[in-house]
Short mmCIF file of C-alpha atoms and ligand atoms in Angstrom, two decimals:
data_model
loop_
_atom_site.label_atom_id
_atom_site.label_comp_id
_atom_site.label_asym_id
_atom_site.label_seq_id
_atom_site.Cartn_x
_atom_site.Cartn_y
_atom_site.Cartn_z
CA UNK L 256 106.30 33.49 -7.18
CA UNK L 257 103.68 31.55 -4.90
CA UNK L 258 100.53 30.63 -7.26
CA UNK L 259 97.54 32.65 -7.02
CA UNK L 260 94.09 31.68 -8.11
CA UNK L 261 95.20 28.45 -9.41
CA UNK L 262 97.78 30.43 -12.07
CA UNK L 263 101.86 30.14 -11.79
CA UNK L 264 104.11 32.36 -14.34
CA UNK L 265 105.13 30.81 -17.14
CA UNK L 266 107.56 31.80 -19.39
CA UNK L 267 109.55 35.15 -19.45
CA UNK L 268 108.56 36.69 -22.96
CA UNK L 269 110.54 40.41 -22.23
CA UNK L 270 113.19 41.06 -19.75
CA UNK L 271 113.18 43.69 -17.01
CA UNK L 272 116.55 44.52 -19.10
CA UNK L 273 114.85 44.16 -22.66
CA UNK L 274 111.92 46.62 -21.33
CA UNK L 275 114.16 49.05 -20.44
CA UNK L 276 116.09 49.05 -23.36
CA UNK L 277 113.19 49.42 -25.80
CA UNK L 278 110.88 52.06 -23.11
CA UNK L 279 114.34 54.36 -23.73
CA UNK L 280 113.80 53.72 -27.61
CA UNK L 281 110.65 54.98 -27.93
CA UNK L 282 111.31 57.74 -25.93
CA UNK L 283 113.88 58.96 -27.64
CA UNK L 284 111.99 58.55 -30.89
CA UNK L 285 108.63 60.52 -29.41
CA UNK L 286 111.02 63.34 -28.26
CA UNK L 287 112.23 63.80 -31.15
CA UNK L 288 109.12 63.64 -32.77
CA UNK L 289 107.76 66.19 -30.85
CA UNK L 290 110.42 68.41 -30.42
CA UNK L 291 109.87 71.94 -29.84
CA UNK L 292 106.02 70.87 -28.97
CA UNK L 293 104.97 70.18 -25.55
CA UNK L 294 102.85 66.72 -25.09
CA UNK L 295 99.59 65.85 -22.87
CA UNK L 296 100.51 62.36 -22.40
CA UNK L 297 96.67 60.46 -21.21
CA UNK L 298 97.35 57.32 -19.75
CA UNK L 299 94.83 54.91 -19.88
CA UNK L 300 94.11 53.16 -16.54
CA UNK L 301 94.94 50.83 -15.16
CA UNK L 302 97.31 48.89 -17.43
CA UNK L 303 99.29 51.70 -18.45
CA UNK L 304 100.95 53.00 -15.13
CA UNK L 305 104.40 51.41 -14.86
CA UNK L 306 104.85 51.74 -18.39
CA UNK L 307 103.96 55.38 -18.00
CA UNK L 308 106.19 55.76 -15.31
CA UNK L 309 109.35 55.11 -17.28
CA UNK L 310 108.43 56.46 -20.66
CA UNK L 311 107.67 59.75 -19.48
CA UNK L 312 110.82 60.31 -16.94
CA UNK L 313 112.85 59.07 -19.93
CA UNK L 314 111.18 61.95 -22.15
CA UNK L 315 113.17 64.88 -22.31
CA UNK L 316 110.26 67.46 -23.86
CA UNK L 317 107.68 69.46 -21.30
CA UNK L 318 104.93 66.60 -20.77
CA UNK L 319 101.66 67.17 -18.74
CA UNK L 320 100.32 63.77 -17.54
CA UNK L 321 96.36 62.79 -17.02
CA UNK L 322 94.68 59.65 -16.80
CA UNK L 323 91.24 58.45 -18.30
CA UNK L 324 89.71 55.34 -16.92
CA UNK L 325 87.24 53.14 -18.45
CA UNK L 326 85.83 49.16 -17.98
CA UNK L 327 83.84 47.13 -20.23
CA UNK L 328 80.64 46.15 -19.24
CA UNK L 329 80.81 42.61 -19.83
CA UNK L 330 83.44 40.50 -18.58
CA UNK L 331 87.27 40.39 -19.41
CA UNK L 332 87.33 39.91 -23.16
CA UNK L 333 86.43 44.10 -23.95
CA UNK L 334 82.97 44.08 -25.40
CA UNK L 335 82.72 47.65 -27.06
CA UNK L 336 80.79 48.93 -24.57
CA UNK L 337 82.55 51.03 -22.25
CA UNK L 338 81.96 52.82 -18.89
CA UNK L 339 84.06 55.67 -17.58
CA UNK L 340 85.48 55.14 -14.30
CA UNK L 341 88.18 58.15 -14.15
CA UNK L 342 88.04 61.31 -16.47
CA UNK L 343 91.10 64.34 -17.50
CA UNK L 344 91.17 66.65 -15.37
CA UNK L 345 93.33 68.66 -17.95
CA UNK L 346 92.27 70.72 -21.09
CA UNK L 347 93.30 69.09 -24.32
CA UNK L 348 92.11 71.85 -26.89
CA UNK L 349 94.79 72.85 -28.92
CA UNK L 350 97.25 70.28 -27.48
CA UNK L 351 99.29 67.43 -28.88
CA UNK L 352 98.05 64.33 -27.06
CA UNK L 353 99.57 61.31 -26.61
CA UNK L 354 97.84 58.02 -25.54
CA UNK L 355 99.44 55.76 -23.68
CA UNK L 356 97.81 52.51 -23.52
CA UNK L 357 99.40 48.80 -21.91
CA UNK L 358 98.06 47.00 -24.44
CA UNK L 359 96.54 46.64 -27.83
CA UNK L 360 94.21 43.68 -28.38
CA UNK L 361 91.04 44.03 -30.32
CA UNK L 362 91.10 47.84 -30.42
CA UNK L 363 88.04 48.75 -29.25
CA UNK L 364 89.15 50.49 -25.88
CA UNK L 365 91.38 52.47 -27.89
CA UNK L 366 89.10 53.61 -30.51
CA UNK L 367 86.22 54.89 -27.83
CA UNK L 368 89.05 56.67 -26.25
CA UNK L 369 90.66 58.41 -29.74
CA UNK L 370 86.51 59.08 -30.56
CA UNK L 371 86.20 60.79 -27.19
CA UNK L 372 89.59 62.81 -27.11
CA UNK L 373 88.55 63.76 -30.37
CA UNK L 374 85.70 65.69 -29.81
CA UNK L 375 87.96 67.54 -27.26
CA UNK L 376 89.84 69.80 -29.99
CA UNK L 377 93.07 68.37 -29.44
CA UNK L 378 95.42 69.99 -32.11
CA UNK L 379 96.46 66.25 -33.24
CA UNK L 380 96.36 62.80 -31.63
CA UNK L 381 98.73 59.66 -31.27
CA UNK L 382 98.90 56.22 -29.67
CA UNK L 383 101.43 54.57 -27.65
CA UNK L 384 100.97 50.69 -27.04
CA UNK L 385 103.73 48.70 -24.49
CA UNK L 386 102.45 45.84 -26.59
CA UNK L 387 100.45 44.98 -29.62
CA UNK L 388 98.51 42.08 -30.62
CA UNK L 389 97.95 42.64 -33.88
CA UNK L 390 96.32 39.70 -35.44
CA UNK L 391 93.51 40.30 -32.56
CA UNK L 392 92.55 43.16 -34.05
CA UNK L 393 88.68 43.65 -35.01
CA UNK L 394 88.61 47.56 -35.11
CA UNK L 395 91.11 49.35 -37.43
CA UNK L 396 92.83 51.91 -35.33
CA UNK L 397 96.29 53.76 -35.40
CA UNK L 398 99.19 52.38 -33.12
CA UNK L 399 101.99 54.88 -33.81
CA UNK L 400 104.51 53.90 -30.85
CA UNK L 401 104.74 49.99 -30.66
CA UNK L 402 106.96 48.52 -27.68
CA UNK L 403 106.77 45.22 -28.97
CA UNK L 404 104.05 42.86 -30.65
CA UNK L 405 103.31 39.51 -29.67
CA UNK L 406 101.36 36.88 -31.02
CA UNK L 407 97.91 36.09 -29.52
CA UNK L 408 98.88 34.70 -26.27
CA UNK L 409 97.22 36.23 -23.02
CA UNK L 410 100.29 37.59 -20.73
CA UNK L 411 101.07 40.01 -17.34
CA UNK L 412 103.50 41.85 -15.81
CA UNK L 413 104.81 45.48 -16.22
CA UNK L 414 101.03 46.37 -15.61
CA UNK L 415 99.30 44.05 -16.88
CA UNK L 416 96.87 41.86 -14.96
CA UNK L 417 95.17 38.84 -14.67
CA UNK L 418 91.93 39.86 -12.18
CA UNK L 419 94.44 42.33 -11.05
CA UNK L 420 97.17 40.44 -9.77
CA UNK L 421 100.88 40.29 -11.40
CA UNK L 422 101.09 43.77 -12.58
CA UNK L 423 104.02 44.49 -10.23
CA UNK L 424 106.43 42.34 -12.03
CA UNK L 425 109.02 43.62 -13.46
CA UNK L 426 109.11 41.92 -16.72
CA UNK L 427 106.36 40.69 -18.95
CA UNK L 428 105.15 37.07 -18.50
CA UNK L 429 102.86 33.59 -20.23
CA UNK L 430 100.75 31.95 -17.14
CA UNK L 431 100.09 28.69 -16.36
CA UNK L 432 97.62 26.48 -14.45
CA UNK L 433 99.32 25.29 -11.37
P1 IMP D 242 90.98 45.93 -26.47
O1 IMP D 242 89.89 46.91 -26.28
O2 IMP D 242 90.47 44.58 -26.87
O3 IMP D 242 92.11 46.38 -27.36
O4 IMP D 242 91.51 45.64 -25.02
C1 IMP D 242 92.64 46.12 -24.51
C2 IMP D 242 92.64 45.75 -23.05
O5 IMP D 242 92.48 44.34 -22.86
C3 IMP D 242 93.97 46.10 -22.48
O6 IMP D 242 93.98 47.42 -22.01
C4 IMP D 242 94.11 45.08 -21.37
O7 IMP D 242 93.52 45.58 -20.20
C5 IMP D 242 93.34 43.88 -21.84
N1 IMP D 242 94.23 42.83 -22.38
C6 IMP D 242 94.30 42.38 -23.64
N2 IMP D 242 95.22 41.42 -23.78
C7 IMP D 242 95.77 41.25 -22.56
C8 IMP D 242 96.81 40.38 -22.05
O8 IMP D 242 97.45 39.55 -22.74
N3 IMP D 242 97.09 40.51 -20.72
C9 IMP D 242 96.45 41.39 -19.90
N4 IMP D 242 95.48 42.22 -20.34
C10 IMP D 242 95.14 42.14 -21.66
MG1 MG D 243 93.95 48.18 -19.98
#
């Protein structure tokens, strides 16, 4: 893929075939989890949308979908201070939620989004990461659905961006300076 920015991919850390074959894993496990429930799945924006795509048509329980969308205020690295840029439309009282997030790194993004949900009346809540970085972690939080964890290493593809480019790729991948 031509260079952009001064960045070239580096190494492929999950196939397009290894994706798939773990995205059908979990969903088995969350429908079974949650069968005879329904789900609100909330995707969180914008990292979250391919992997959303194929978790939920692999789901075989009745799923609503919504999206929440929020930025830090400072910079890439996510600072703990958060503005909304997209809110649910949909009611979450009483429902089983699901979070569905492209990444866990420090936390933080996902905690103000469990805090928030949570003063929603949601009858219980749970978090799906693609990927986990668990020794980045600063803010304890609960990560029930785990695609895969890598070590600290900063990556793209299957949604994930680097200033917004690369999240088209089918399979998640390292970057290097040209
Ligand atoms: P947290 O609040 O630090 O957990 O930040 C999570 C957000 O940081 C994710 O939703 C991503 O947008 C971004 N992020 C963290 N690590 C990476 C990475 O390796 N590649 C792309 N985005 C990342
Ligand atoms: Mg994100």
């Amino acid at each position: 893929m031509t260079p952009v920015d001064g960045w070239k991919l580096g190494e492929t850390v999950f196939s397009e075939e290894r994706i798939a074959a773990r995205v059908g894993e979990l969903a088995a496990a969350i429908s079974t989890d949650y069968a005879d429930h329904e789900l609100t799945v909330i995707s969180i924006l914008k990292g979250s949308y391919i992997f959303l795509a194929d978790l939920t048509r692999a789901l075989t329980i009745p799923v609503r979908v919504d999206f929440l969308g929020l930025s830090s205020y400072i910079g890439a690295e996510s600072s703990g201070q958060f503005e909304w840029n997209a809110r649910m439309t949909t009611s979450i009282r009483d429902r089983h939620v699901l979070l569905i997030e492209d990444i866990a790194d420090t936390g933080r993004t996902l905690l103000h989004v469990i805090d928030h949900l949570a003063e929603h009346g949601p009858a219980s809540i749970r978090v799906c990461a693609f990927l986990d970085k668990p020794g980045r972690r600063v803010v304890d939080i609960p990560v029930d659905y785990v695609g895969f964890q890598i070590p600290d290493r900063f990556v793209v593809g299957y949604g994930l961006d680097y200033e917004g480019w690369f999240r088209q790729l089918p399979h998640i991948s390292t970057l290097e300076r040209v």
